[in-house]
Short mmCIF file of C-alpha atoms in Angstrom, two decimals:
data_model
loop_
_atom_site.label_atom_id
_atom_site.label_comp_id
_atom_site.label_asym_id
_atom_site.label_seq_id
_atom_site.Cartn_x
_atom_site.Cartn_y
_atom_site.Cartn_z
CA MET A 1 -110.30 -54.79 -26.83
CA ASP A 2 -107.49 -52.56 -28.11
CA ASP A 3 -109.12 -49.45 -26.59
CA ALA A 4 -109.32 -51.13 -23.18
CA GLN A 5 -105.65 -52.16 -23.39
CA ASP A 6 -104.60 -48.66 -24.43
CA GLU A 7 -106.56 -47.24 -21.51
CA LEU A 8 -104.83 -49.60 -19.08
CA GLN A 9 -101.45 -48.51 -20.45
CA ALA A 10 -102.38 -44.84 -20.34
CA ASN A 11 -103.39 -44.88 -16.67
CA PRO A 12 -99.88 -45.77 -15.36
CA LEU A 13 -98.39 -43.15 -17.69
CA ASP A 14 -100.76 -40.50 -16.39
CA GLU A 15 -99.92 -41.46 -12.83
CA GLU A 16 -96.21 -41.28 -13.57
CA ILE A 17 -96.59 -37.88 -15.25
CA ALA A 18 -98.56 -36.60 -12.25
CA SER A 19 -95.90 -37.99 -9.91
CA LEU A 20 -93.15 -36.26 -11.87
CA LYS A 21 -95.07 -32.99 -11.76
CA ASP A 22 -95.46 -33.29 -8.00
CA GLN A 23 -91.75 -34.01 -7.66
CA GLY A 24 -90.95 -31.00 -9.79
CA LYS A 25 -93.14 -28.75 -7.65
CA SER A 26 -91.62 -30.13 -4.45
CA SER A 27 -88.09 -29.71 -5.80
CA ILE A 28 -88.86 -26.09 -6.73
CA THR A 29 -90.22 -25.50 -3.24
CA VAL A 30 -87.17 -27.12 -1.63
CA SER A 31 -84.82 -25.09 -3.84
CA ALA A 32 -86.61 -21.87 -2.93
CA SER A 33 -86.43 -22.78 0.78
CA LEU A 34 -82.73 -23.56 0.54
CA ALA A 35 -82.06 -20.32 -1.30
CA HIS A 36 -83.95 -18.41 1.40
CA LEU A 37 -82.00 -20.17 4.16
CA ARG A 38 -78.68 -19.46 2.44
CA LYS A 39 -79.60 -15.79 2.09
CA THR A 40 -80.68 -15.60 5.74
CA LEU A 41 -77.45 -17.28 6.88
CA LYS A 42 -75.38 -14.89 4.77
CA ILE A 43 -77.16 -11.87 6.25
CA GLU A 44 -76.74 -13.13 9.81
CA CYS A 45 -73.03 -13.88 9.27
CA SER A 46 -72.39 -10.44 7.80
CA THR A 47 -74.30 -8.84 10.68
CA VAL A 48 -72.22 -10.68 13.28
CA LEU A 49 -68.92 -9.93 11.53
CA SER A 50 -69.89 -6.25 11.14
CA SER A 51 -70.28 -5.77 14.86
CA PRO A 52 -67.33 -3.73 16.24
CA SER A 53 -67.30 -5.70 19.50
CA ILE A 54 -67.16 -9.02 17.64
CA GLN A 55 -64.34 -7.77 15.41
CA GLU A 56 -62.36 -6.49 18.39
CA ALA A 57 -62.80 -9.72 20.34
CA LEU A 58 -61.89 -11.82 17.31
CA LEU A 59 -58.78 -9.83 16.48
CA SER A 60 -57.62 -9.77 20.10
CA SER A 61 -58.07 -13.53 20.48
CA LEU A 62 -56.32 -14.42 17.24
CA ASN A 63 -53.68 -11.69 17.38
CA PRO A 64 -52.68 -11.26 21.08
CA GLN A 65 -50.91 -8.06 22.07
CA PRO A 66 -47.19 -8.21 22.98
CA THR A 67 -46.28 -8.68 26.62
CA PRO A 68 -45.75 -5.38 28.50
CA LYS A 69 -42.36 -4.58 30.01
CA SER A 70 -43.64 -4.85 33.58
CA ALA A 71 -44.46 -8.48 33.00
CA ALA A 72 -41.30 -9.30 31.11
CA LEU A 73 -39.94 -11.45 33.97
CA ARG A 74 -43.09 -13.49 34.25
CA PRO A 75 -43.14 -16.87 32.59
CA ARG A 76 -44.67 -16.56 29.17
CA LYS A 77 -47.43 -18.82 28.05
CA PRO A 78 -46.92 -20.59 24.78
CA ARG A 79 -48.64 -18.70 21.98
CA LYS A 80 -51.72 -20.38 20.64
CA SER A 81 -51.29 -21.43 17.05
CA ILE A 82 -53.95 -20.26 14.64
CA GLY A 83 -55.77 -23.13 13.04
CA ARG A 84 -57.38 -23.32 9.66
CA ASP A 85 -60.86 -22.37 10.93
CA GLU A 86 -59.53 -19.41 12.90
CA GLN A 87 -57.54 -18.18 9.92
CA LEU A 88 -60.61 -18.48 7.67
CA LEU A 89 -62.70 -16.58 10.21
CA LEU A 90 -60.08 -13.83 10.43
CA THR A 91 -60.00 -13.57 6.62
CA ARG A 92 -63.79 -13.32 6.45
CA CYS A 93 -63.73 -10.64 9.12
CA LYS A 94 -61.27 -8.53 7.13
CA GLN A 95 -63.29 -9.04 3.94
CA GLN A 96 -66.46 -7.92 5.72
CA GLU A 97 -64.68 -4.84 7.07
CA ALA A 98 -63.49 -3.93 3.56
CA TYR A 99 -66.98 -4.49 2.18
CA ASN A 100 -68.53 -2.27 4.86
CA GLN A 101 -66.05 0.46 4.02
CA GLN A 102 -66.89 0.16 0.31
CA CYS A 103 -70.63 0.41 1.05
CA LEU A 104 -70.00 3.47 3.21
CA TYR A 105 -68.15 5.16 0.36
CA ARG A 106 -70.93 4.30 -2.11
CA ILE A 107 -73.58 5.71 0.22
CA SER A 108 -71.67 8.89 1.07
CA ALA A 109 -70.50 9.62 -2.49
CA SER A 110 -73.42 8.68 -4.73
CA VAL A 111 -71.76 10.38 -7.72
CA THR A 112 -68.04 10.00 -8.40
CA ALA A 113 -65.84 11.25 -11.22
CA PHE A 114 -62.81 9.50 -12.69
CA LYS A 115 -60.54 9.75 -15.69
CA VAL A 116 -60.16 7.04 -18.34
CA ARG A 117 -58.29 6.75 -21.60
CA ASP A 118 -59.98 5.81 -24.85
CA PRO A 119 -57.82 3.10 -26.52
CA ASP A 120 -58.89 4.22 -29.99
CA PRO A 121 -55.81 5.81 -31.66
CA ASN A 122 -58.10 8.17 -33.59
CA ALA A 123 -60.08 9.30 -30.54
CA VAL A 124 -60.68 13.01 -30.07
CA ASP A 125 -58.66 14.97 -27.54
CA GLY A 126 -56.02 12.26 -27.44
CA GLY A 127 -58.46 9.78 -25.88
CA HIS A 128 -58.98 11.73 -22.65
CA VAL A 129 -62.41 10.91 -21.20
CA LEU A 130 -64.11 12.07 -18.02
CA GLY A 131 -66.28 9.39 -16.46
CA LEU A 132 -69.22 9.87 -14.08
CA ARG A 133 -70.54 7.00 -11.98
CA PHE A 134 -74.04 7.21 -10.45
CA GLU A 135 -74.85 4.87 -7.58
CA VAL A 136 -78.42 3.64 -7.08
CA MET A 137 -79.81 1.82 -4.06
CA THR A 138 -83.24 0.24 -3.70
CA ARG A 139 -84.67 -1.85 -0.85
CA GLY A 140 -81.31 -1.83 0.94
CA GLN A 141 -79.33 -3.15 -2.03
CA PHE A 142 -77.02 -1.46 -4.51
CA LEU A 143 -77.96 -1.81 -8.16
CA GLN A 144 -75.65 -1.77 -11.12
CA PRO A 145 -74.25 1.78 -11.30
CA TYR A 146 -74.85 3.98 -14.33
CA TYR A 147 -71.95 5.51 -16.23
CA VAL A 148 -71.73 8.64 -18.37
CA MET A 149 -68.54 9.33 -20.36
CA LEU A 150 -67.69 12.88 -21.47
CA ASN A 151 -65.02 14.09 -23.87
CA ARG A 152 -63.88 17.40 -25.41
CA PRO A 153 -64.34 17.18 -29.18
CA TYR A 154 -64.17 20.93 -29.94
CA PRO A 155 -60.63 22.02 -30.90
CA ASN A 156 -61.39 25.74 -30.57
CA ASN A 157 -63.23 25.38 -27.26
CA ARG A 158 -61.22 23.11 -25.01
CA LYS A 159 -63.46 23.63 -21.98
CA PHE A 160 -66.66 22.38 -23.60
CA LEU A 161 -67.76 18.81 -22.86
CA ARG A 162 -69.97 16.43 -24.83
CA ILE A 163 -71.54 13.06 -23.99
CA HIS A 164 -69.38 10.32 -25.50
CA ARG A 165 -70.92 7.09 -24.12
CA HIS A 166 -73.43 6.24 -21.41
CA THR A 167 -75.36 3.37 -19.82
CA VAL A 168 -78.38 5.42 -18.72
CA PRO A 169 -81.76 3.82 -19.57
CA PRO A 170 -83.74 5.38 -22.45
CA ALA A 171 -86.54 6.46 -20.09
CA ILE A 172 -84.27 9.18 -18.64
CA PRO A 173 -84.02 12.37 -20.76
CA LEU A 174 -80.24 12.43 -20.89
CA GLN A 175 -79.95 14.32 -24.17
CA GLY A 176 -82.39 16.97 -23.01
CA LEU A 177 -80.41 17.53 -19.83
CA ALA A 178 -77.20 17.72 -21.85
CA ALA A 179 -78.72 20.27 -24.25
CA ARG A 180 -79.82 22.40 -21.28
CA HIS A 181 -76.73 22.25 -19.07
CA LEU A 182 -73.96 21.24 -21.52
CA PRO A 183 -74.77 23.21 -24.70
CA ALA A 184 -72.38 22.96 -27.63
CA PRO A 185 -70.47 26.10 -28.70
CA LYS A 186 -71.97 28.01 -31.58
CA GLN A 187 -69.96 28.21 -34.78
CA GLN A 188 -70.03 31.77 -36.17
CA ALA A 189 -68.08 31.93 -39.42
CA GLY A 190 -67.17 35.36 -40.86
CA ASP A 191 -68.61 37.32 -37.94
CA ASP A 192 -66.44 40.10 -36.56
CA ASN A 193 -68.41 40.33 -33.32
CA PRO A 194 -69.45 36.78 -32.46
CA PRO A 195 -71.81 36.34 -29.50
CA PRO A 196 -70.34 35.04 -26.27
CA PRO A 197 -70.24 31.24 -26.11
CA PRO A 198 -72.85 29.53 -23.96
CA LYS A 199 -71.82 28.44 -20.50
CA GLN A 200 -71.76 24.82 -19.44
CA ASP A 201 -72.67 23.84 -15.91
CA LEU A 202 -71.39 20.33 -15.19
CA GLU A 203 -72.51 20.42 -11.56
CA ARG A 204 -76.12 21.19 -12.43
CA PHE A 205 -76.04 18.55 -15.14
CA VAL A 206 -74.91 15.92 -12.63
CA LYS A 207 -77.52 16.96 -10.06
CA SER A 208 -80.34 16.98 -12.61
CA LEU A 209 -79.33 13.62 -14.03
CA ARG A 210 -79.13 12.01 -10.60
CA ARG A 211 -82.54 13.41 -9.71
CA GLU A 212 -84.04 11.91 -12.88
CA ILE A 213 -82.38 8.55 -12.18
CA MET A 214 -83.75 8.46 -8.64
CA ARG A 215 -87.21 9.50 -9.84
CA TYR A 216 -87.19 6.66 -12.36
CA HIS A 217 -86.25 4.07 -9.75
CA ASN A 218 -88.76 5.49 -7.28
CA ARG A 219 -91.51 4.97 -9.87
CA LEU A 220 -90.31 1.41 -10.36
CA GLY A 221 -90.44 0.93 -6.61
CA VAL A 222 -93.99 2.32 -6.49
CA SER A 223 -95.20 -0.27 -9.00
CA ALA A 224 -93.39 -3.06 -7.14
CA ASP A 225 -94.88 -1.98 -3.79
CA LEU A 226 -98.35 -1.87 -5.32
CA ARG A 227 -97.86 -5.35 -6.75
CA ARG A 228 -96.74 -6.74 -3.39
CA SER A 229 -99.50 -5.03 -1.42
CA LEU A 230 -102.20 -6.37 -3.73
CA GLY A 231 -100.70 -9.88 -3.79
CA ALA A 232 -100.87 -10.10 -7.58
CA HIS A 233 -97.54 -11.94 -7.69
CA SER A 234 -99.07 -14.97 -5.93
CA GLN A 235 -102.03 -15.37 -8.28
CA THR A 236 -101.73 -17.32 -11.51
CA ALA A 237 -103.98 -17.97 -14.46
CA ALA A 238 -104.95 -21.35 -13.00
CA ASP A 239 -106.47 -19.54 -10.01
CA GLY A 240 -108.58 -17.30 -12.23
CA PRO A 241 -111.90 -19.20 -12.12
CA SER A 242 -111.78 -19.44 -8.31
CA LEU A 243 -111.05 -15.75 -7.79
CA PRO A 244 -113.78 -13.14 -7.26
CA PRO A 245 -114.37 -10.85 -10.24
CA ASN A 246 -113.04 -7.80 -8.37
CA ALA A 247 -109.71 -9.47 -7.51
CA ILE A 248 -106.60 -8.11 -9.21
CA VAL A 249 -104.57 -10.79 -10.96
CA ASP A 250 -101.80 -8.70 -12.54
CA VAL A 251 -99.96 -5.43 -11.94
CA SER A 252 -97.43 -4.36 -14.56
CA ILE A 253 -95.67 -1.29 -15.97
CA ALA A 254 -97.30 0.01 -19.15
CA ASP A 255 -94.69 2.45 -20.52
CA PRO A 256 -90.88 2.72 -20.69
CA GLU A 257 -90.78 5.69 -18.29
CA ALA A 258 -92.66 3.68 -15.60
CA LYS A 259 -95.23 6.47 -15.25
CA GLN A 260 -98.21 4.25 -16.02
CA ILE A 261 -99.25 1.06 -14.19
CA ARG A 262 -101.62 -1.46 -15.77
CA LEU A 263 -104.07 -3.32 -13.51
CA THR A 264 -105.93 -6.45 -14.60
CA TRP A 265 -108.96 -7.83 -12.76
CA ALA A 266 -110.16 -11.44 -12.74
CA ASP A 267 -113.16 -10.50 -14.94
CA GLU A 268 -110.74 -9.17 -17.63
CA ARG A 269 -111.25 -5.49 -16.83
CA ASN A 270 -108.20 -3.28 -17.17
CA GLY A 271 -107.16 -0.24 -15.17
CA ARG A 272 -104.50 2.38 -15.69
CA LEU A 273 -102.70 4.45 -13.05
CA VAL A 274 -100.88 7.54 -14.31
CA MET A 275 -98.14 9.04 -12.12
CA ASP A 276 -96.08 12.20 -12.29
CA ASP A 277 -92.29 12.37 -12.22
CA ASP A 278 -92.17 11.90 -8.43
CA GLY A 279 -94.46 8.84 -8.37
CA ARG A 280 -97.70 10.51 -7.20
CA VAL A 281 -100.89 9.24 -8.79
CA VAL A 282 -102.56 11.95 -10.89
CA LYS A 283 -105.12 9.94 -12.88
CA PHE A 284 -106.92 6.62 -12.58
CA MET A 285 -109.06 4.93 -15.24
CA VAL A 286 -110.87 1.58 -15.59
CA PHE A 287 -111.89 -0.04 -18.88
CA GLY A 288 -114.29 -2.93 -19.35
CA ALA A 289 -115.51 -4.96 -22.30
CA GLU A 290 -117.79 -2.11 -23.41
CA GLY A 291 -115.27 0.69 -22.96
CA ARG A 292 -114.74 3.09 -20.07
CA ASP A 293 -116.11 1.78 -16.76
CA TRP A 294 -117.26 5.03 -15.21
CA GLU A 295 -118.89 3.47 -12.15
CA THR A 296 -115.76 1.61 -11.01
CA THR A 297 -113.62 4.64 -11.81
CA ARG A 298 -115.84 6.83 -9.66
CA GLN A 299 -115.67 4.34 -6.77
CA LEU A 300 -111.88 4.12 -6.83
CA LYS A 301 -111.10 7.72 -7.69
CA GLU A 302 -111.34 8.86 -4.07
CA GLY A 303 -107.99 7.20 -3.24
CA GLN A 304 -106.15 9.17 -5.88
CA GLY A 305 -102.93 10.83 -4.73
CA ARG A 306 -100.95 8.23 -2.80
CA VAL A 307 -100.20 4.67 -3.82
CA GLU A 308 -100.95 3.42 -0.29
CA ASP A 309 -104.45 4.89 -0.51
CA ILE A 310 -104.96 3.36 -3.95
CA ALA A 311 -103.86 -0.07 -2.72
CA LYS A 312 -106.14 0.15 0.32
CA MET A 313 -109.08 1.20 -1.87
CA LEU A 314 -108.44 -1.67 -4.30
CA GLU A 315 -108.24 -4.19 -1.45
CA GLU A 316 -111.56 -2.98 -0.04
CA TYR A 317 -113.10 -3.06 -3.52
CA ALA A 318 -111.89 -6.66 -4.08
CA ALA A 319 -113.27 -7.74 -0.69
CA GLY A 320 -116.71 -6.64 -1.65
#
């Protein structure tokens, strides 16, 4: 009797839990749709306000030109007062123009230098620091810029620079580039004929560092493009039993330098793509439960070289 009563009480609870789960899924879907609509509206508004013809028409309508001398004797029309909406639109137009100019500067000058002052009273060289800012863009959007701070800590060699602080990710060989292009002066004590000091090349250091930063982000973009093309982002663990064994359920980065991409199939096989510095695929391997899967590796090895070919080969392999 008690078991039957507990079952009757459990059924409404289960239904309520299922209803709450459905509401949660629907609310997530609605939130995602609203976020997408807001983003689309923002893009369309910025596109309209960025048009030169729209800006000219808006400024001419809200700020009419003064009356020419030839029409000075004509009766003047009363000037239209600018309302709150018109003033807000004019402000947004000016903000968009300033933003477009800022983006143009960031695109044209991807590396900029500036001077800062270290507030530490015991800082070397009186706190004088040379800052370098590296701009990065991916998929039409600017990312957080990277900064490298340089100072001059050598009293006897005022022209030599050294890395003071930086925000560059660990995957980029910053110290190796600094050792190659910004070598420290050699200390030769008690030598009457010391060798000439090494030369520092700040320009080559900046170019090499920017190239490594762009290579790193290009490799990240390659893995993201492969993930999108294979549709692994839309497959979850709950869909695993219904997926074919050759379907890819996960694509992820396997190392800090983003040179290796890990692939996971629905039948728990794992694959590994190895890329070079420029994002070209140089090796492809597949591992199963019993070790190296030579047959699958041989089937998919023909697409080696370009990520697009690899993705197409994997799609054909998943389809059968």
